[in-house]
mmCIF file of C-alpha atoms in Angstrom:
data_model
loop_
_atom_site.group_PDB
_atom_site.id
_atom_site.type_symbol
_atom_site.label_atom_id
_atom_site.label_comp_id
_atom_site.label_asym_id
_atom_site.label_seq_id
_atom_site.Cartn_x
_atom_site.Cartn_y
_atom_site.Cartn_z
ATOM 1 C CA MET A 1 25.164 -2.143 10.577
ATOM 2 C CA ARG A 2 24.587 -3.802 7.019
ATOM 3 C CA THR A 3 20.658 -4.153 6.576
ATOM 4 C CA VAL A 4 19.232 -5.923 3.211
ATOM 5 C CA ILE A 5 15.874 -5.085 2.330
ATOM 6 C CA ALA A 6 12.961 -7.206 0.210
ATOM 7 C CA GLY A 7 11.611 -5.216 -2.262
ATOM 8 C CA GLY A 8 14.255 -3.106 -2.566
ATOM 9 C CA HIS A 9 12.101 -0.713 -5.049
ATOM 10 C CA GLY A 10 9.488 -0.320 -3.167
ATOM 11 C CA LYS A 11 8.212 3.205 -2.664
ATOM 12 C CA ILE A 12 8.650 2.286 1.645
ATOM 13 C CA ALA A 13 12.046 0.833 0.606
ATOM 14 C CA LEU A 14 13.716 3.541 -1.599
ATOM 15 C CA ARG A 15 12.560 5.617 1.038
ATOM 16 C CA LEU A 16 14.249 3.715 3.756
ATOM 17 C CA GLU A 17 17.417 3.324 1.392
ATOM 18 C CA THR A 18 17.701 6.625 1.104
ATOM 19 C CA LEU A 19 17.835 7.170 5.795
ATOM 20 C CA LEU A 20 19.816 4.128 6.455
ATOM 21 C CA SER A 21 22.701 5.655 4.103
ATOM 22 C CA THR A 22 22.249 8.902 4.612
ATOM 23 C CA ARG A 23 22.607 8.099 8.863
ATOM 24 C CA GLY A 24 25.675 6.101 7.528
ATOM 25 C CA ASP A 25 24.888 2.954 7.751
ATOM 26 C CA GLU A 26 25.856 0.338 4.859
ATOM 27 C CA VAL A 27 21.830 -0.925 2.619
ATOM 28 C CA ALA A 28 21.354 -2.703 -0.183
ATOM 29 C CA GLY A 29 18.239 -3.541 -1.993
ATOM 30 C CA LEU A 30 16.895 -7.081 -3.116
ATOM 31 C CA ILE A 31 15.373 -6.375 -6.843
ATOM 32 C CA ARG A 32 13.892 -8.347 -9.187
ATOM 33 C CA ARG A 33 14.633 -6.403 -12.448
ATOM 34 C CA PRO A 34 18.059 -5.322 -13.720
ATOM 35 C CA GLU A 35 16.763 -1.550 -14.981
ATOM 36 C CA GLN A 36 15.928 -0.477 -11.466
ATOM 37 C CA ALA A 37 19.221 -0.483 -9.684
ATOM 38 C CA ALA A 38 19.824 2.976 -10.771
ATOM 39 C CA ASP A 39 16.916 4.053 -8.407
ATOM 40 C CA LEU A 40 19.123 2.067 -5.841
ATOM 41 C CA ARG A 41 22.677 3.527 -6.221
ATOM 42 C CA GLU A 42 20.825 6.960 -6.262
ATOM 43 C CA ARG A 43 20.040 6.396 -2.903
ATOM 44 C CA GLY A 44 23.255 4.941 -1.612
ATOM 45 C CA ALA A 45 21.667 1.363 -1.432
ATOM 46 C CA GLU A 46 23.180 -1.795 -3.333
ATOM 47 C CA PRO A 47 21.381 -3.263 -5.828
ATOM 48 C CA ILE A 48 20.614 -6.746 -6.286
ATOM 49 C CA VAL A 49 19.806 -8.644 -8.408
ATOM 50 C CA CYS A 50 17.271 -11.534 -7.008
ATOM 51 C CA ASP A 51 13.449 -12.830 -7.683
ATOM 52 C CA LEU A 52 12.321 -13.652 -4.200
ATOM 53 C CA GLU A 53 9.851 -15.847 -6.180
ATOM 54 C CA ARG A 54 12.602 -17.689 -7.781
ATOM 55 C CA ALA A 55 15.454 -18.220 -6.030
ATOM 56 C CA SER A 56 16.883 -20.681 -3.638
ATOM 57 C CA VAL A 57 17.564 -20.294 0.080
ATOM 58 C CA ASP A 58 21.037 -21.146 -0.435
ATOM 59 C CA GLU A 59 21.140 -18.051 -3.403
ATOM 60 C CA VAL A 60 19.812 -15.727 -0.955
ATOM 61 C CA ALA A 61 21.331 -16.241 1.893
ATOM 62 C CA GLY A 62 24.762 -16.467 0.129
ATOM 63 C CA HIS A 63 23.665 -11.671 -0.494
ATOM 64 C CA LEU A 64 22.867 -12.129 3.050
ATOM 65 C CA ARG A 65 25.882 -12.841 4.537
ATOM 66 C CA GLY A 66 27.367 -10.413 6.370
ATOM 67 C CA ALA A 67 24.418 -8.318 7.432
ATOM 68 C CA ASP A 68 23.681 -7.445 10.432
ATOM 69 C CA ALA A 69 19.746 -7.105 9.849
ATOM 70 C CA VAL A 70 17.362 -7.593 7.256
ATOM 71 C CA VAL A 71 14.017 -5.980 6.571
ATOM 72 C CA PHE A 72 11.150 -7.851 4.233
ATOM 73 C CA ALA A 73 9.338 -4.644 2.312
ATOM 74 C CA ALA A 74 8.739 -6.711 -0.607
ATOM 75 C CA GLY A 75 4.706 -6.925 -1.852
ATOM 76 C CA ALA A 76 3.144 -7.989 -4.823
ATOM 77 C CA GLY A 77 1.639 -4.196 -5.381
ATOM 78 C CA PRO A 78 -1.872 -3.424 -6.754
ATOM 79 C CA GLY A 79 -3.379 -5.040 -9.841
ATOM 80 C CA SER A 80 -1.810 -8.380 -8.717
ATOM 81 C CA GLY A 81 -3.942 -11.386 -8.202
ATOM 82 C CA VAL A 82 -4.607 -14.808 -5.101
ATOM 83 C CA ASP A 83 -1.729 -16.633 -6.976
ATOM 84 C CA ARG A 84 1.157 -13.791 -6.038
ATOM 85 C CA LYS A 85 -0.442 -12.754 -2.823
ATOM 86 C CA ARG A 86 0.023 -16.199 -1.313
ATOM 87 C CA THR A 87 4.101 -16.143 -4.062
ATOM 88 C CA VAL A 88 5.053 -13.481 -2.694
ATOM 89 C CA ASP A 89 3.095 -12.106 1.184
ATOM 90 C CA HIS A 90 3.857 -15.062 2.949
ATOM 91 C CA ALA A 91 6.238 -17.618 0.613
ATOM 92 C CA ALA A 92 8.916 -14.927 0.075
ATOM 93 C CA ALA A 93 8.411 -13.409 3.524
ATOM 94 C CA VAL A 94 9.118 -17.489 4.955
ATOM 95 C CA LEU A 95 11.959 -17.991 2.258
ATOM 96 C CA PHE A 96 14.220 -14.304 3.653
ATOM 97 C CA ALA A 97 13.221 -15.841 7.142
ATOM 98 C CA ASP A 98 15.040 -19.375 5.608
ATOM 99 C CA ALA A 99 17.656 -17.503 4.769
ATOM 100 C CA ALA A 100 17.983 -15.137 7.366
ATOM 101 C CA GLU A 101 18.729 -17.915 9.671
ATOM 102 C CA ARG A 102 20.563 -19.826 7.380
ATOM 103 C CA ALA A 103 23.467 -17.058 7.145
ATOM 104 C CA GLY A 104 23.497 -15.902 10.975
ATOM 105 C CA VAL A 105 21.398 -13.206 10.452
ATOM 106 C CA ARG A 106 19.445 -12.865 14.080
ATOM 107 C CA ARG A 107 17.405 -8.831 12.966
ATOM 108 C CA TYR A 108 14.188 -9.376 11.165
ATOM 109 C CA VAL A 109 11.478 -6.730 10.525
ATOM 110 C CA ILE A 110 9.058 -6.977 8.689
ATOM 111 C CA VAL A 111 6.235 -4.960 6.907
ATOM 112 C CA SER A 112 3.072 -6.538 7.823
ATOM 113 C CA SER A 113 -1.001 -4.351 7.493
ATOM 114 C CA MET A 114 -2.848 -3.981 9.544
ATOM 115 C CA GLY A 115 -6.432 -6.214 9.614
ATOM 116 C CA ALA A 116 -4.032 -8.867 9.365
ATOM 117 C CA ASP A 117 -4.138 -10.283 13.016
ATOM 118 C CA SER A 118 -7.574 -12.184 12.000
ATOM 119 C CA GLU A 119 -9.705 -13.529 9.322
ATOM 120 C CA PRO A 120 -10.607 -10.476 6.662
ATOM 121 C CA PRO A 121 -14.735 -10.150 7.847
ATOM 122 C CA PRO A 122 -17.635 -11.341 5.087
ATOM 123 C CA GLY A 123 -18.096 -8.770 2.021
ATOM 124 C CA THR A 124 -14.283 -8.584 1.981
ATOM 125 C CA ASP A 125 -12.965 -8.403 -1.864
ATOM 126 C CA PRO A 126 -11.081 -11.173 -2.129
ATOM 127 C CA VAL A 127 -8.268 -9.865 -3.542
ATOM 128 C CA PHE A 128 -7.768 -8.277 -0.709
ATOM 129 C CA ALA A 129 -8.698 -10.819 1.367
ATOM 130 C CA GLU A 130 -6.158 -13.245 0.390
ATOM 131 C CA TYR A 131 -3.779 -10.683 0.971
ATOM 132 C CA LEU A 132 -4.477 -10.191 4.903
ATOM 133 C CA ARG A 133 -4.123 -13.965 4.851
ATOM 134 C CA ALA A 134 -0.667 -14.221 3.628
ATOM 135 C CA LYS A 135 0.372 -11.425 5.788
ATOM 136 C CA ARG A 136 -0.687 -12.996 8.822
ATOM 137 C CA ALA A 137 0.883 -16.452 7.608
ATOM 138 C CA ALA A 138 4.538 -14.727 7.116
ATOM 139 C CA ASP A 139 3.913 -13.335 10.543
ATOM 140 C CA GLU A 140 3.010 -15.845 12.468
ATOM 141 C CA ASP A 141 5.879 -17.528 10.538
ATOM 142 C CA ILE A 142 8.630 -15.212 11.361
ATOM 143 C CA LYS A 143 7.200 -15.181 15.331
ATOM 144 C CA ALA A 144 7.999 -18.951 15.641
ATOM 145 C CA ARG A 145 11.008 -18.895 14.945
ATOM 146 C CA PRO A 146 13.177 -18.526 17.692
ATOM 147 C CA GLY A 147 16.157 -17.961 16.178
ATOM 148 C CA LEU A 148 14.800 -14.590 14.919
ATOM 149 C CA ASP A 149 15.040 -11.047 16.548
ATOM 150 C CA TRP A 150 11.803 -10.380 14.903
ATOM 151 C CA THR A 151 9.546 -7.384 14.776
ATOM 152 C CA VAL A 152 6.335 -6.889 13.213
ATOM 153 C CA LEU A 153 5.363 -3.177 12.301
ATOM 154 C CA ARG A 154 1.743 -3.556 11.175
ATOM 155 C CA PRO A 155 0.940 0.060 8.914
ATOM 156 C CA GLY A 156 -2.593 1.292 8.609
ATOM 157 C CA ALA A 157 -3.549 3.019 5.360
ATOM 158 C CA LEU A 158 -0.613 4.078 3.431
ATOM 159 C CA THR A 159 -0.804 7.235 1.858
ATOM 160 C CA ASP A 160 2.463 9.640 -0.390
ATOM 161 C CA ASP A 161 1.760 12.811 1.017
ATOM 162 C CA ALA A 162 4.431 14.102 2.955
ATOM 163 C CA GLY A 163 5.644 12.577 5.909
ATOM 164 C CA THR A 164 5.486 14.797 9.431
ATOM 165 C CA GLY A 165 7.718 12.690 12.009
ATOM 166 C CA PHE A 166 4.953 12.117 14.406
ATOM 167 C CA VAL A 167 2.831 9.301 15.066
ATOM 168 C CA ALA A 168 0.993 6.761 16.968
ATOM 169 C CA LEU A 169 2.955 3.057 17.112
ATOM 170 C CA ALA A 170 1.237 0.123 19.849
ATOM 171 C CA GLU A 171 0.310 -2.942 19.401
ATOM 172 C CA HIS A 172 -3.424 -2.073 18.554
ATOM 173 C CA THR A 173 -3.719 1.811 17.773
ATOM 174 C CA GLY A 174 -6.982 1.899 16.215
ATOM 175 C CA ARG A 175 -7.341 2.600 12.727
ATOM 176 C CA GLY A 176 -5.885 4.588 10.579
ATOM 177 C CA SER A 177 -3.801 6.417 7.334
ATOM 178 C CA VAL A 178 0.281 6.922 7.766
ATOM 179 C CA PRO A 179 2.630 8.921 4.916
ATOM 180 C CA ARG A 180 5.215 6.034 3.554
ATOM 181 C CA ASP A 181 7.880 8.776 4.935
ATOM 182 C CA ASP A 182 7.007 7.951 8.377
ATOM 183 C CA VAL A 183 6.865 4.449 7.974
ATOM 184 C CA ALA A 184 10.671 5.048 6.433
ATOM 185 C CA ALA A 185 11.583 6.608 9.712
ATOM 186 C CA VAL A 186 9.880 4.341 12.457
ATOM 187 C CA LEU A 187 11.736 1.382 10.169
ATOM 188 C CA ALA A 188 14.879 2.691 10.720
ATOM 189 C CA ALA A 189 14.595 3.981 14.286
ATOM 190 C CA LEU A 190 13.050 0.026 14.932
ATOM 191 C CA LEU A 191 16.550 -1.096 13.209
ATOM 192 C CA ALA A 192 18.798 1.058 15.636
ATOM 193 C CA GLU A 193 16.655 -0.275 18.443
ATOM 194 C CA PRO A 194 16.625 -4.331 19.497
ATOM 195 C CA GLY A 195 14.678 -3.529 22.269
ATOM 196 C CA THR A 196 11.705 -3.612 19.754
ATOM 197 C CA ALA A 197 12.271 -7.370 19.619
ATOM 198 C CA GLY A 198 9.567 -9.845 19.417
ATOM 199 C CA ARG A 199 6.892 -7.100 19.447
ATOM 200 C CA THR A 200 4.212 -6.567 16.843
ATOM 201 C CA LEU A 201 2.741 -3.137 16.503
ATOM 202 C CA GLU A 202 0.658 -0.757 14.544
ATOM 203 C CA LEU A 203 1.578 2.613 13.515
ATOM 204 C CA ILE A 204 -0.818 5.500 12.285
ATOM 205 C CA GLY A 205 0.151 8.664 12.518
ATOM 206 C CA GLY A 206 -0.833 10.858 15.886
ATOM 207 C CA PRO A 207 1.113 13.023 18.818
ATOM 208 C CA VAL A 208 4.313 11.212 19.037
ATOM 209 C CA PRO A 209 8.052 12.298 17.404
ATOM 210 C CA VAL A 210 9.543 9.200 15.620
ATOM 211 C CA ILE A 211 12.189 8.058 18.399
ATOM 212 C CA GLU A 212 10.645 8.541 21.154
ATOM 213 C CA ALA A 213 7.568 6.188 19.782
ATOM 214 C CA VAL A 214 10.003 3.624 18.815
ATOM 215 C CA LYS A 215 11.766 3.948 22.577
ATOM 216 C CA ALA A 216 8.509 3.373 24.376
ATOM 217 C CA ALA A 217 8.299 0.322 21.437
ATOM 218 C CA ALA A 218 10.798 -0.697 23.750
ATOM 219 C CA ALA A 219 9.974 0.347 27.098
#
């Protein structure tokens, strides 16, 4: 399998690249800066310099041709303002989907966020509220595309704790946290399980081994 990851230098993406290359898959990551390339190569991934805030659909589609699946794991990141939540977390996800369809790649997995399924409650930090709105808009756009076999993954609060290999993965899990290691492991398992297409899944730490959790979600 060849997978192309948007946000290829992100904390989750770097972990996912390691997992995919280790199991023998071919993996590439889109990065904004050439100096990030070495980090991807160390993890067995092909670096592709491409800024999704500036690239055209045709340019991105060219990078996706020949892929079996794509993962949107890009994000504006901490410290970014409202505008970049819109241009990265929403618009870049839509552009990536447009490019996937143009390139003939059906499998599309997007890393969303818990809480993106409804309007943020009053009192939410304005920038975080816009992040959740951008994620929801991106999810809704992806889910409306019959040309994609999509899966929306909504992790809880992300941590850099060591992964446990055990999670809770369901349409609704309740609030909780999850290590980025385990998010990457779930993404790798989702890519290998086409039965999870058309599902929106929340993810937190839990009692079920990752592979079993993904198989149950597919069922």
